[in-house]
Amino acid sequence: MTDLTLASLGWSPFFEAQRDADDIGTPARVTAVHRASVTVLGPQGIATLLPPEQAGNYAVGDWVLHDGTVITRLLHRQTEVSRRAAGEVAMRQLIAANVDTLAIVTSCNADFNVARLERYLAMAGAAGCLPLIVLTKADECADVDSYIDRAQDLSALASVIAIDARDPEDAKRLYPWCRNGQTLALVGSSGVGKTTLQNLLTGIEDATQGMREDDAKGRHTTTSRALRPTLAGGWLIDTPGMRELRLTDAAEGIDAVFGDLSELAQGCKFNDCAHESEPGCAIQAAIAAGTIDADRLARWQKLLREDEYNSESVAEARARNKKLGKMYRSVLSAKHTKRGNES
Protein backbone atom coordinates (compact mmCIF):
# COMPACT_ATOMS: atom_id res chain seq x y z
CA MET A 1 0.00 0.00 0.00
CA THR A 2 1.52 3.31 -1.08
CA ASP A 3 0.93 6.94 -0.11
CA LEU A 4 -0.26 6.09 3.38
CA THR A 5 -1.97 8.82 5.36
CA LEU A 6 -3.26 8.72 8.91
CA ALA A 7 -6.82 8.75 7.54
CA SER A 8 -6.16 5.79 5.26
CA LEU A 9 -4.79 3.91 8.28
CA GLY A 10 -8.05 4.45 10.17
CA TRP A 11 -7.21 7.64 12.07
CA SER A 12 -10.31 9.55 13.15
CA PRO A 13 -11.31 12.60 15.25
CA PHE A 14 -11.58 10.21 18.22
CA PHE A 15 -7.80 9.76 18.20
CA GLU A 16 -6.94 13.30 17.12
CA ALA A 17 -8.82 14.63 20.16
CA GLN A 18 -6.41 12.73 22.43
CA ARG A 19 -3.30 14.53 21.18
CA ASP A 20 -1.79 17.32 23.24
CA ALA A 21 0.55 20.10 22.21
CA ASP A 22 3.14 18.64 24.58
CA ASP A 23 2.96 15.15 23.08
CA ILE A 24 6.25 13.65 22.00
CA GLY A 25 6.03 11.28 19.07
CA THR A 26 4.42 10.48 15.76
CA PRO A 27 1.15 8.51 15.40
CA ALA A 28 1.34 4.98 14.03
CA ARG A 29 -0.84 1.89 14.10
CA VAL A 30 0.16 -1.45 15.59
CA THR A 31 0.30 -4.18 12.95
CA ALA A 32 1.84 -6.96 15.06
CA VAL A 33 2.73 -7.63 18.70
CA HIS A 34 5.80 -9.72 19.54
CA ARG A 35 7.23 -11.01 22.79
CA ALA A 36 9.26 -7.88 23.56
CA SER A 37 8.53 -5.46 20.72
CA VAL A 38 5.71 -3.99 18.66
CA THR A 39 5.60 -3.45 14.89
CA VAL A 40 3.79 -0.31 13.73
CA LEU A 41 2.85 1.29 10.43
CA GLY A 42 2.54 5.00 9.77
CA PRO A 43 2.88 7.50 6.92
CA GLN A 44 6.66 7.20 7.36
CA GLY A 45 6.59 3.42 6.93
CA ILE A 46 7.12 0.38 9.13
CA ALA A 47 8.99 0.50 12.44
CA THR A 48 9.74 -1.96 15.22
CA LEU A 49 9.43 -0.29 18.60
CA LEU A 50 10.22 -1.04 22.21
CA PRO A 51 7.22 -0.61 24.53
CA PRO A 52 7.70 1.05 27.93
CA GLU A 53 5.72 -1.82 29.48
CA GLN A 54 4.86 -5.41 28.62
CA ALA A 55 4.22 -5.89 24.92
CA GLY A 56 1.17 -7.93 25.89
CA ASN A 57 -0.53 -4.71 26.97
CA TYR A 58 -0.76 -3.73 23.29
CA ALA A 59 -3.14 -5.13 20.68
CA VAL A 60 -3.08 -5.32 16.91
CA GLY A 61 -4.98 -2.27 15.70
CA ASP A 62 -3.85 0.01 18.54
CA TRP A 63 -2.79 3.60 17.87
CA VAL A 64 0.42 4.76 19.54
CA LEU A 65 2.76 7.72 19.52
CA HIS A 66 6.46 6.95 19.07
CA ASP A 67 9.85 8.60 18.60
CA GLY A 68 11.17 6.08 16.09
CA THR A 69 12.55 3.74 18.73
CA VAL A 70 10.25 3.72 21.73
CA ILE A 71 6.49 4.00 22.16
CA THR A 72 5.81 7.23 24.03
CA ARG A 73 2.06 6.81 24.50
CA LEU A 74 -0.76 4.37 23.86
CA LEU A 75 -3.93 6.15 22.77
CA HIS A 76 -7.31 5.18 24.19
CA ARG A 77 -9.09 2.53 22.15
CA GLN A 78 -12.35 3.23 20.38
CA THR A 79 -13.23 -0.48 20.45
CA GLU A 80 -11.52 -3.38 22.21
CA VAL A 81 -12.05 -7.06 21.46
CA SER A 82 -10.99 -9.30 24.34
CA ARG A 83 -11.77 -12.51 26.17
CA ARG A 84 -10.64 -14.34 29.27
CA ALA A 85 -7.41 -16.10 28.32
CA ALA A 86 -7.44 -19.86 27.93
CA GLY A 87 -6.02 -21.86 30.81
CA GLU A 88 -6.39 -21.77 34.58
CA VAL A 89 -4.82 -18.35 35.17
CA ALA A 90 -7.42 -15.58 35.32
CA MET A 91 -6.19 -13.10 32.73
CA ARG A 92 -7.84 -10.93 30.11
CA GLN A 93 -6.45 -11.51 26.61
CA LEU A 94 -6.51 -8.68 24.09
CA ILE A 95 -7.53 -9.88 20.64
CA ALA A 96 -7.72 -6.66 18.59
CA ALA A 97 -8.29 -2.93 19.00
CA ASN A 98 -10.07 -0.21 17.05
CA VAL A 99 -12.05 -2.69 14.98
CA ASP A 100 -15.06 -1.25 13.17
CA THR A 101 -16.73 -4.56 12.27
CA LEU A 102 -16.28 -7.99 13.81
CA ALA A 103 -16.94 -10.69 11.19
CA ILE A 104 -17.98 -13.92 12.87
CA VAL A 105 -17.13 -16.64 10.36
CA THR A 106 -18.88 -20.00 10.50
CA SER A 107 -20.01 -22.43 7.84
CA CYS A 108 -23.20 -23.98 6.50
CA ASN A 109 -22.47 -27.38 8.00
CA ALA A 110 -21.84 -29.00 11.39
CA ASP A 111 -19.72 -26.03 12.51
CA PHE A 112 -22.84 -23.83 12.74
CA ASN A 113 -23.53 -23.57 16.47
CA VAL A 114 -26.10 -21.16 17.91
CA ALA A 115 -24.57 -21.01 21.40
CA ARG A 116 -21.11 -20.25 19.99
CA LEU A 117 -22.48 -17.55 17.67
CA GLU A 118 -24.25 -15.92 20.61
CA ARG A 119 -20.93 -15.81 22.46
CA TYR A 120 -19.22 -14.09 19.55
CA LEU A 121 -22.11 -11.66 19.16
CA ALA A 122 -21.87 -10.82 22.87
CA MET A 123 -18.13 -10.27 22.46
CA ALA A 124 -18.79 -7.91 19.54
CA GLY A 125 -21.37 -6.00 21.56
CA ALA A 126 -19.05 -5.67 24.55
CA ALA A 127 -16.25 -4.48 22.26
CA GLY A 128 -18.42 -1.85 20.60
CA CYS A 129 -18.03 -3.33 17.11
CA LEU A 130 -20.66 -3.83 14.43
CA PRO A 131 -21.38 -7.59 14.14
CA LEU A 132 -21.31 -9.36 10.78
CA ILE A 133 -22.05 -13.08 10.46
CA VAL A 134 -20.32 -14.67 7.45
CA LEU A 135 -21.62 -18.10 6.47
CA THR A 136 -19.07 -19.95 4.34
CA LYS A 137 -19.35 -23.15 2.29
CA ALA A 138 -22.68 -21.88 0.93
CA ASP A 139 -21.81 -23.56 -2.37
CA GLU A 140 -21.80 -26.96 -0.64
CA CYS A 141 -25.13 -26.52 1.15
CA ALA A 142 -28.55 -27.43 -0.27
CA ASP A 143 -30.47 -25.28 2.24
CA VAL A 144 -28.51 -22.05 2.65
CA ASP A 145 -31.62 -19.99 3.39
CA SER A 146 -32.30 -21.93 6.59
CA TYR A 147 -28.81 -21.09 7.88
CA ILE A 148 -29.29 -17.43 6.97
CA ASP A 149 -32.64 -17.33 8.78
CA ARG A 150 -31.21 -18.97 11.91
CA ALA A 151 -28.29 -16.53 11.96
CA GLN A 152 -30.51 -13.49 11.46
CA ASP A 153 -32.76 -14.60 14.32
CA LEU A 154 -29.83 -14.31 16.73
CA SER A 155 -29.44 -10.53 16.56
CA ALA A 156 -31.25 -7.65 14.93
CA LEU A 157 -27.94 -5.75 14.96
CA ALA A 158 -26.01 -8.29 12.88
CA SER A 159 -25.75 -8.37 9.11
CA VAL A 160 -25.65 -11.87 7.60
CA ILE A 161 -24.13 -12.97 4.29
CA ALA A 162 -23.61 -16.46 2.84
CA ILE A 163 -20.66 -17.00 0.50
CA ASP A 164 -18.23 -19.41 -1.08
CA ALA A 165 -15.01 -18.28 0.63
CA ARG A 166 -12.96 -19.57 -2.32
CA ASP A 167 -14.78 -17.40 -4.87
CA PRO A 168 -13.06 -14.01 -5.41
CA GLU A 169 -16.35 -12.40 -6.46
CA ASP A 170 -18.12 -13.70 -3.36
CA ALA A 171 -15.29 -12.40 -1.16
CA LYS A 172 -15.88 -8.92 -2.56
CA ARG A 173 -19.21 -8.89 -0.76
CA LEU A 174 -17.17 -8.08 2.37
CA TYR A 175 -15.68 -4.95 0.78
CA PRO A 176 -18.25 -2.56 2.33
CA TRP A 177 -16.82 -3.42 5.76
CA CYS A 178 -13.11 -3.11 4.88
CA ARG A 179 -12.72 -0.03 2.70
CA ASN A 180 -12.01 3.69 3.21
CA GLY A 181 -9.73 3.00 6.17
CA GLN A 182 -12.27 0.79 7.96
CA THR A 183 -11.00 -2.19 9.94
CA LEU A 184 -12.60 -5.63 9.71
CA ALA A 185 -11.58 -8.46 12.04
CA LEU A 186 -12.26 -12.12 11.29
CA VAL A 187 -13.04 -14.46 14.20
CA GLY A 188 -14.39 -17.99 14.35
CA SER A 189 -13.42 -21.62 14.66
CA SER A 190 -10.49 -23.14 12.83
CA GLY A 191 -11.18 -24.41 9.35
CA VAL A 192 -14.21 -22.30 8.42
CA GLY A 193 -12.39 -20.34 5.71
CA LYS A 194 -10.97 -17.30 7.51
CA THR A 195 -7.52 -17.58 5.96
CA THR A 196 -8.96 -18.23 2.51
CA LEU A 197 -11.05 -15.07 2.90
CA GLN A 198 -8.02 -13.16 4.13
CA ASN A 199 -6.05 -14.20 1.05
CA LEU A 200 -8.77 -12.93 -1.28
CA LEU A 201 -9.43 -9.71 0.64
CA THR A 202 -5.77 -8.73 0.95
CA GLY A 203 -4.10 -10.37 -2.04
CA ILE A 204 -1.53 -11.76 0.39
CA GLU A 205 -1.26 -15.53 0.08
CA ASP A 206 -1.06 -17.46 3.34
CA ALA A 207 -0.71 -21.22 3.37
CA THR A 208 -3.87 -23.30 3.64
CA GLN A 209 -4.22 -27.03 3.87
CA GLY A 210 -6.80 -29.54 2.79
CA MET A 211 -10.06 -30.56 4.41
CA ARG A 212 -10.75 -33.51 6.65
CA GLU A 213 -13.93 -35.25 5.57
CA ASP A 214 -14.78 -36.53 9.05
CA ASP A 215 -15.41 -33.11 10.56
CA ALA A 216 -15.89 -30.87 7.48
CA LYS A 217 -13.11 -28.58 8.68
CA GLY A 218 -10.45 -27.07 6.50
CA ARG A 219 -6.98 -26.53 7.91
CA HIS A 220 -4.97 -23.32 7.88
CA THR A 221 -1.83 -22.00 9.48
CA THR A 222 -2.92 -18.76 11.15
CA THR A 223 -1.13 -18.70 14.52
CA SER A 224 -0.99 -14.99 15.34
CA ARG A 225 -2.82 -11.75 14.67
CA ALA A 226 -1.71 -9.16 12.14
CA LEU A 227 -3.13 -6.01 10.57
CA ARG A 228 -3.07 -6.19 6.77
CA PRO A 229 -4.23 -3.78 4.03
CA THR A 230 -7.21 -4.92 1.96
CA LEU A 231 -7.65 -4.56 -1.77
CA ALA A 232 -10.73 -2.43 -1.03
CA GLY A 233 -8.67 0.23 0.76
CA GLY A 234 -9.26 -0.76 4.37
CA TRP A 235 -7.69 -3.09 6.92
CA LEU A 236 -8.13 -6.70 7.96
CA ILE A 237 -7.22 -8.54 11.15
CA ASP A 238 -7.29 -12.33 10.94
CA THR A 239 -7.18 -14.24 14.21
CA PRO A 240 -6.26 -17.83 15.06
CA GLY A 241 -9.19 -20.19 15.57
CA MET A 242 -10.39 -20.12 19.17
CA ARG A 243 -10.87 -23.47 20.86
CA GLU A 244 -12.71 -21.75 23.69
CA LEU A 245 -14.26 -18.32 24.03
CA ARG A 246 -14.78 -17.30 27.64
CA LEU A 247 -16.39 -13.90 28.05
CA THR A 248 -15.32 -11.31 30.59
CA ASP A 249 -16.67 -7.80 31.21
CA ALA A 250 -19.28 -8.57 28.56
CA ALA A 251 -22.53 -7.74 30.39
CA GLU A 252 -23.49 -5.06 27.87
CA GLY A 253 -22.76 -7.38 24.97
CA ILE A 254 -24.84 -10.18 26.47
CA ASP A 255 -27.68 -7.74 27.01
CA ALA A 256 -27.44 -6.67 23.36
CA VAL A 257 -27.86 -10.28 22.21
CA PHE A 258 -30.54 -11.23 24.73
CA GLY A 259 -32.27 -7.86 24.96
CA ASP A 260 -35.70 -9.45 24.59
CA LEU A 261 -35.13 -11.57 27.70
CA SER A 262 -33.73 -8.64 29.68
CA GLU A 263 -36.79 -6.60 28.79
CA LEU A 264 -39.16 -9.43 29.70
CA ALA A 265 -37.41 -9.91 33.04
CA GLN A 266 -38.39 -6.38 34.04
CA GLY A 267 -41.98 -7.58 34.11
CA CYS A 268 -41.31 -10.31 36.67
CA LYS A 269 -43.07 -9.98 40.03
CA PHE A 270 -39.82 -10.19 42.01
CA ASN A 271 -36.68 -8.17 41.26
CA ASP A 272 -34.44 -11.14 42.12
CA CYS A 273 -36.46 -13.61 40.05
CA ALA A 274 -34.35 -16.57 38.93
CA HIS A 275 -36.85 -17.34 36.15
CA GLU A 276 -37.35 -20.88 37.36
CA SER A 277 -40.51 -21.57 39.40
CA GLU A 278 -41.17 -18.20 41.03
CA PRO A 279 -44.76 -16.92 40.85
CA GLY A 280 -45.28 -14.03 38.48
CA CYS A 281 -42.22 -14.83 36.30
CA ALA A 282 -42.75 -13.09 32.97
CA ILE A 283 -40.15 -15.20 31.22
CA GLN A 284 -41.64 -18.52 32.33
CA ALA A 285 -45.02 -17.22 31.21
CA ALA A 286 -43.56 -16.47 27.77
CA ILE A 287 -42.04 -19.96 27.60
CA ALA A 288 -45.42 -21.48 28.48
CA ALA A 289 -47.02 -19.37 25.75
CA GLY A 290 -44.44 -20.59 23.24
CA THR A 291 -43.00 -17.14 22.46
CA ILE A 292 -39.65 -17.82 24.15
CA ASP A 293 -37.45 -20.91 23.79
CA ALA A 294 -36.45 -22.51 27.11
CA ASP A 295 -33.03 -23.38 25.66
CA ARG A 296 -32.45 -19.72 24.86
CA LEU A 297 -33.18 -18.81 28.49
CA ALA A 298 -30.67 -21.44 29.64
CA ARG A 299 -27.97 -20.08 27.30
CA TRP A 300 -28.61 -16.52 28.50
CA GLN A 301 -28.34 -17.51 32.17
CA LYS A 302 -25.19 -19.54 31.50
CA LEU A 303 -23.46 -16.58 29.81
CA LEU A 304 -24.48 -14.21 32.62
CA ARG A 305 -23.07 -16.55 35.28
CA GLU A 306 -19.88 -17.17 33.32
CA ASP A 307 -19.31 -13.48 32.64
CA GLU A 308 -19.85 -12.57 36.29
CA TYR A 309 -17.41 -15.24 37.47
CA ASN A 310 -14.74 -14.46 34.87
CA SER A 311 -15.02 -10.70 35.37
CA GLU A 312 -14.53 -11.08 39.13
CA SER A 313 -11.62 -13.49 38.65
CA VAL A 314 -9.85 -11.21 36.17
CA ALA A 315 -10.41 -8.17 38.39
CA GLU A 316 -8.97 -10.03 41.38
CA ALA A 317 -5.95 -11.16 39.35
CA ARG A 318 -5.41 -7.60 38.09
CA ALA A 319 -5.53 -6.23 41.65
CA ARG A 320 -3.15 -8.95 42.86
CA ASN A 321 -0.65 -8.25 40.06
CA LYS A 322 -0.85 -4.53 40.80
CA LYS A 323 -0.13 -5.21 44.47
CA LEU A 324 2.80 -7.48 43.57
CA GLY A 325 4.15 -4.82 41.22
CA LYS A 326 4.13 -2.25 44.01
CA MET A 327 5.88 -4.70 46.33
CA TYR A 328 8.60 -5.47 43.76
CA ARG A 329 9.18 -1.75 43.13
CA SER A 330 9.38 -1.17 46.87
CA VAL A 331 11.97 -3.94 47.27
CA LEU A 332 14.05 -2.62 44.36
CA SER A 333 13.89 0.90 45.75
CA ALA A 334 15.05 -0.34 49.16
CA LYS A 335 17.98 -2.19 47.56
CA HIS A 336 19.05 0.91 45.63
CA THR A 337 18.82 3.01 48.80
CA LYS A 338 20.89 0.47 50.75
CA ARG A 339 23.58 0.37 48.06
CA GLY A 340 23.68 4.15 48.01
CA ASN A 341 24.16 4.31 51.76
CA GLU A 342 26.89 1.65 51.68
CA SER A 343 28.84 3.54 49.01
C-alpha positions as MATLAB code, in Angstrom:
seq = 'MTDLTLASLGWSPFFEAQRDADDIGTPARVTAVHRASVTVLGPQGIATLLPPEQAGNYAVGDWVLHDGTVITRLLHRQTEVSRRAAGEVAMRQLIAANVDTLAIVTSCNADFNVARLERYLAMAGAAGCLPLIVLTKADECADVDSYIDRAQDLSALASVIAIDARDPEDAKRLYPWCRNGQTLALVGSSGVGKTTLQNLLTGIEDATQGMREDDAKGRHTTTSRALRPTLAGGWLIDTPGMRELRLTDAAEGIDAVFGDLSELAQGCKFNDCAHESEPGCAIQAAIAAGTIDADRLARWQKLLREDEYNSESVAEARARNKKLGKMYRSVLSAKHTKRGNES';
ca = [
       0.000    0.000    0.000;
       1.523    3.310   -1.075;
       0.927    6.936   -0.113;
      -0.257    6.091    3.377;
      -1.969    8.816    5.363;
      -3.265    8.720    8.910;
      -6.818    8.747    7.544;
      -6.155    5.787    5.257;
      -4.793    3.908    8.276;
      -8.048    4.449   10.167;
      -7.206    7.641   12.074;
     -10.310    9.554   13.146;
     -11.311   12.596   15.250;
     -11.575   10.206   18.222;
      -7.795    9.757   18.196;
      -6.940   13.300   17.122;
      -8.818   14.631   20.163;
      -6.410   12.734   22.432;
      -3.302   14.527   21.178;
      -1.785   17.320   23.243;
       0.551   20.104   22.208;
       3.142   18.637   24.583;
       2.964   15.149   23.075;
       6.254   13.648   22.001;
       6.031   11.279   19.074;
       4.416   10.476   15.762;
       1.152    8.515   15.404;
       1.336    4.979   14.029;
      -0.835    1.891   14.096;
       0.155   -1.452   15.594;
       0.302   -4.181   12.948;
       1.841   -6.958   15.065;
       2.729   -7.628   18.699;
       5.798   -9.717   19.535;
       7.229  -11.012   22.793;
       9.260   -7.879   23.562;
       8.526   -5.462   20.724;
       5.714   -3.988   18.663;
       5.602   -3.450   14.887;
       3.792   -0.312   13.731;
       2.854    1.287   10.430;
       2.543    5.003    9.765;
       2.880    7.498    6.915;
       6.659    7.202    7.360;
       6.586    3.423    6.927;
       7.120    0.378    9.130;
       8.992    0.498   12.444;
       9.738   -1.963   15.224;
       9.432   -0.286   18.604;
      10.219   -1.036   22.215;
       7.224   -0.611   24.529;
       7.696    1.055   27.935;
       5.722   -1.820   29.480;
       4.857   -5.415   28.619;
       4.221   -5.890   24.916;
       1.170   -7.933   25.887;
      -0.529   -4.708   26.966;
      -0.764   -3.732   23.286;
      -3.136   -5.133   20.684;
      -3.078   -5.324   16.912;
      -4.977   -2.266   15.699;
      -3.851    0.012   18.543;
      -2.792    3.603   17.867;
       0.419    4.758   19.537;
       2.763    7.723   19.522;
       6.464    6.955   19.073;
       9.852    8.605   18.600;
      11.168    6.080   16.086;
      12.553    3.743   18.727;
      10.249    3.724   21.733;
       6.486    4.002   22.159;
       5.811    7.226   24.030;
       2.064    6.806   24.501;
      -0.764    4.365   23.864;
      -3.931    6.152   22.768;
      -7.308    5.185   24.191;
      -9.092    2.527   22.150;
     -12.351    3.226   20.381;
     -13.230   -0.478   20.447;
     -11.525   -3.379   22.214;
     -12.053   -7.058   21.458;
     -10.991   -9.300   24.338;
     -11.771  -12.511   26.170;
     -10.644  -14.344   29.266;
      -7.412  -16.097   28.317;
      -7.445  -19.860   27.927;
      -6.020  -21.859   30.814;
      -6.394  -21.765   34.576;
      -4.819  -18.353   35.172;
      -7.423  -15.579   35.318;
      -6.193  -13.097   32.730;
      -7.845  -10.932   30.106;
      -6.452  -11.514   26.614;
      -6.509   -8.683   24.090;
      -7.526   -9.877   20.636;
      -7.722   -6.661   18.595;
      -8.285   -2.933   18.996;
     -10.071   -0.208   17.047;
     -12.052   -2.694   14.983;
     -15.061   -1.254   13.174;
     -16.734   -4.555   12.272;
     -16.284   -7.993   13.809;
     -16.936  -10.690   11.192;
     -17.983  -13.924   12.872;
     -17.128  -16.639   10.363;
     -18.879  -20.003   10.500;
     -20.011  -22.432    7.836;
     -23.201  -23.980    6.499;
     -22.468  -27.383    8.001;
     -21.843  -29.000   11.386;
     -19.721  -26.025   12.514;
     -22.842  -23.833   12.741;
     -23.534  -23.574   16.471;
     -26.104  -21.162   17.906;
     -24.572  -21.006   21.396;
     -21.115  -20.252   19.987;
     -22.483  -17.553   17.675;
     -24.253  -15.923   20.612;
     -20.929  -15.811   22.462;
     -19.217  -14.090   19.546;
     -22.115  -11.658   19.164;
     -21.872  -10.821   22.871;
     -18.132  -10.266   22.462;
     -18.792   -7.910   19.539;
     -21.373   -6.004   21.563;
     -19.050   -5.671   24.552;
     -16.252   -4.484   22.256;
     -18.425   -1.846   20.602;
     -18.034   -3.334   17.108;
     -20.660   -3.830   14.431;
     -21.383   -7.586   14.136;
     -21.306   -9.363   10.783;
     -22.050  -13.083   10.456;
     -20.324  -14.672    7.453;
     -21.618  -18.103    6.468;
     -19.065  -19.950    4.337;
     -19.350  -23.151    2.287;
     -22.678  -21.880    0.930;
     -21.811  -23.559   -2.371;
     -21.801  -26.956   -0.639;
     -25.133  -26.521    1.153;
     -28.551  -27.428   -0.267;
     -30.469  -25.284    2.238;
     -28.512  -22.049    2.646;
     -31.622  -19.991    3.389;
     -32.302  -21.925    6.593;
     -28.807  -21.093    7.884;
     -29.291  -17.434    6.973;
     -32.644  -17.329    8.781;
     -31.211  -18.965   11.910;
     -28.294  -16.535   11.962;
     -30.515  -13.492   11.459;
     -32.763  -14.602   14.318;
     -29.825  -14.308   16.727;
     -29.440  -10.529   16.558;
     -31.252   -7.645   14.930;
     -27.938   -5.748   14.959;
     -26.014   -8.286   12.878;
     -25.752   -8.365    9.108;
     -25.650  -11.866    7.601;
     -24.126  -12.966    4.290;
     -23.607  -16.457    2.844;
     -20.662  -16.996    0.499;
     -18.232  -19.408   -1.079;
     -15.014  -18.276    0.625;
     -12.964  -19.565   -2.324;
     -14.779  -17.400   -4.869;
     -13.058  -14.007   -5.413;
     -16.349  -12.403   -6.460;
     -18.116  -13.701   -3.357;
     -15.293  -12.403   -1.160;
     -15.877   -8.922   -2.564;
     -19.214   -8.891   -0.758;
     -17.174   -8.082    2.371;
     -15.680   -4.948    0.784;
     -18.253   -2.561    2.333;
     -16.819   -3.422    5.764;
     -13.114   -3.107    4.884;
     -12.717   -0.027    2.700;
     -12.011    3.692    3.212;
      -9.726    2.996    6.167;
     -12.270    0.791    7.957;
     -11.000   -2.192    9.936;
     -12.599   -5.627    9.709;
     -11.579   -8.461   12.042;
     -12.264  -12.119   11.291;
     -13.042  -14.461   14.199;
     -14.385  -17.989   14.353;
     -13.418  -21.619   14.660;
     -10.488  -23.139   12.826;
     -11.181  -24.406    9.352;
     -14.215  -22.300    8.417;
     -12.391  -20.339    5.711;
     -10.970  -17.303    7.514;
      -7.518  -17.575    5.961;
      -8.957  -18.225    2.505;
     -11.046  -15.074    2.896;
      -8.018  -13.160    4.131;
      -6.050  -14.203    1.053;
      -8.766  -12.932   -1.279;
      -9.430   -9.714    0.636;
      -5.765   -8.731    0.950;
      -4.104  -10.373   -2.041;
      -1.528  -11.763    0.392;
      -1.262  -15.526    0.082;
      -1.063  -17.464    3.342;
      -0.711  -21.218    3.373;
      -3.872  -23.298    3.638;
      -4.221  -27.030    3.868;
      -6.803  -29.542    2.789;
     -10.058  -30.561    4.408;
     -10.755  -33.510    6.649;
     -13.934  -35.250    5.572;
     -14.780  -36.534    9.052;
     -15.409  -33.112   10.561;
     -15.888  -30.875    7.478;
     -13.110  -28.578    8.679;
     -10.454  -27.070    6.504;
      -6.982  -26.534    7.911;
      -4.973  -23.316    7.877;
      -1.834  -22.002    9.479;
      -2.916  -18.761   11.151;
      -1.128  -18.697   14.517;
      -0.993  -14.987   15.344;
      -2.825  -11.748   14.674;
      -1.706   -9.157   12.141;
      -3.134   -6.007   10.570;
      -3.074   -6.195    6.768;
      -4.231   -3.783    4.032;
      -7.209   -4.916    1.964;
      -7.652   -4.561   -1.774;
     -10.728   -2.432   -1.034;
      -8.673    0.234    0.762;
      -9.256   -0.759    4.370;
      -7.685   -3.094    6.915;
      -8.129   -6.702    7.961;
      -7.218   -8.543   11.148;
      -7.293  -12.333   10.940;
      -7.179  -14.240   14.214;
      -6.259  -17.831   15.063;
      -9.187  -20.188   15.566;
     -10.394  -20.124   19.168;
     -10.873  -23.469   20.864;
     -12.709  -21.754   23.690;
     -14.263  -18.321   24.030;
     -14.778  -17.296   27.637;
     -16.387  -13.901   28.047;
     -15.315  -11.312   30.594;
     -16.673   -7.805   31.210;
     -19.282   -8.570   28.562;
     -22.531   -7.742   30.394;
     -23.489   -5.061   27.866;
     -22.757   -7.380   24.965;
     -24.838  -10.181   26.470;
     -27.684   -7.735   27.006;
     -27.443   -6.667   23.358;
     -27.860  -10.283   22.208;
     -30.542  -11.230   24.729;
     -32.265   -7.862   24.963;
     -35.695   -9.446   24.593;
     -35.132  -11.570   27.704;
     -33.726   -8.643   29.681;
     -36.793   -6.603   28.795;
     -39.161   -9.430   29.699;
     -37.406   -9.906   33.045;
     -38.386   -6.376   34.035;
     -41.983   -7.584   34.108;
     -41.306  -10.307   36.672;
     -43.068   -9.977   40.032;
     -39.815  -10.194   42.006;
     -36.678   -8.169   41.257;
     -34.445  -11.145   42.118;
     -36.462  -13.610   40.054;
     -34.348  -16.573   38.933;
     -36.850  -17.340   36.148;
     -37.352  -20.884   37.363;
     -40.509  -21.570   39.400;
     -41.171  -18.197   41.030;
     -44.757  -16.923   40.855;
     -45.278  -14.031   38.475;
     -42.219  -14.825   36.302;
     -42.753  -13.087   32.972;
     -40.148  -15.205   31.221;
     -41.641  -18.521   32.328;
     -45.023  -17.219   31.206;
     -43.557  -16.467   27.770;
     -42.043  -19.963   27.601;
     -45.415  -21.475   28.478;
     -47.017  -19.367   25.745;
     -44.442  -20.587   23.235;
     -43.003  -17.137   22.463;
     -39.647  -17.821   24.151;
     -37.452  -20.908   23.792;
     -36.453  -22.506   27.112;
     -33.035  -23.384   25.659;
     -32.453  -19.719   24.862;
     -33.184  -18.810   28.490;
     -30.673  -21.441   29.641;
     -27.974  -20.076   27.299;
     -28.612  -16.517   28.503;
     -28.337  -17.506   32.167;
     -25.187  -19.536   31.498;
     -23.460  -16.584   29.809;
     -24.478  -14.212   32.618;
     -23.072  -16.552   35.284;
     -19.884  -17.166   33.324;
     -19.305  -13.479   32.641;
     -19.851  -12.565   36.290;
     -17.413  -15.239   37.468;
     -14.744  -14.460   34.865;
     -15.022  -10.701   35.372;
     -14.533  -11.076   39.126;
     -11.615  -13.495   38.650;
      -9.846  -11.211   36.165;
     -10.411   -8.165   38.387;
      -8.968  -10.026   41.380;
      -5.948  -11.156   39.347;
      -5.409   -7.602   38.094;
      -5.526   -6.234   41.652;
      -3.149   -8.954   42.862;
      -0.652   -8.246   40.060;
      -0.852   -4.530   40.801;
      -0.133   -5.213   44.469;
       2.804   -7.476   43.571;
       4.149   -4.816   41.216;
       4.126   -2.248   44.013;
       5.879   -4.704   46.329;
       8.602   -5.467   43.756;
       9.178   -1.751   43.127;
       9.381   -1.167   46.869;
      11.969   -3.944   47.272;
      14.053   -2.622   44.360;
      13.886    0.898   45.753;
      15.046   -0.340   49.155;
      17.980   -2.187   47.556;
      19.049    0.907   45.631;
      18.820    3.008   48.798;
      20.887    0.474   50.753;
      23.577    0.374   48.058;
      23.675    4.147   48.008;
      24.157    4.314   51.761;
      26.887    1.650   51.677;
      28.844    3.536   49.014;
];
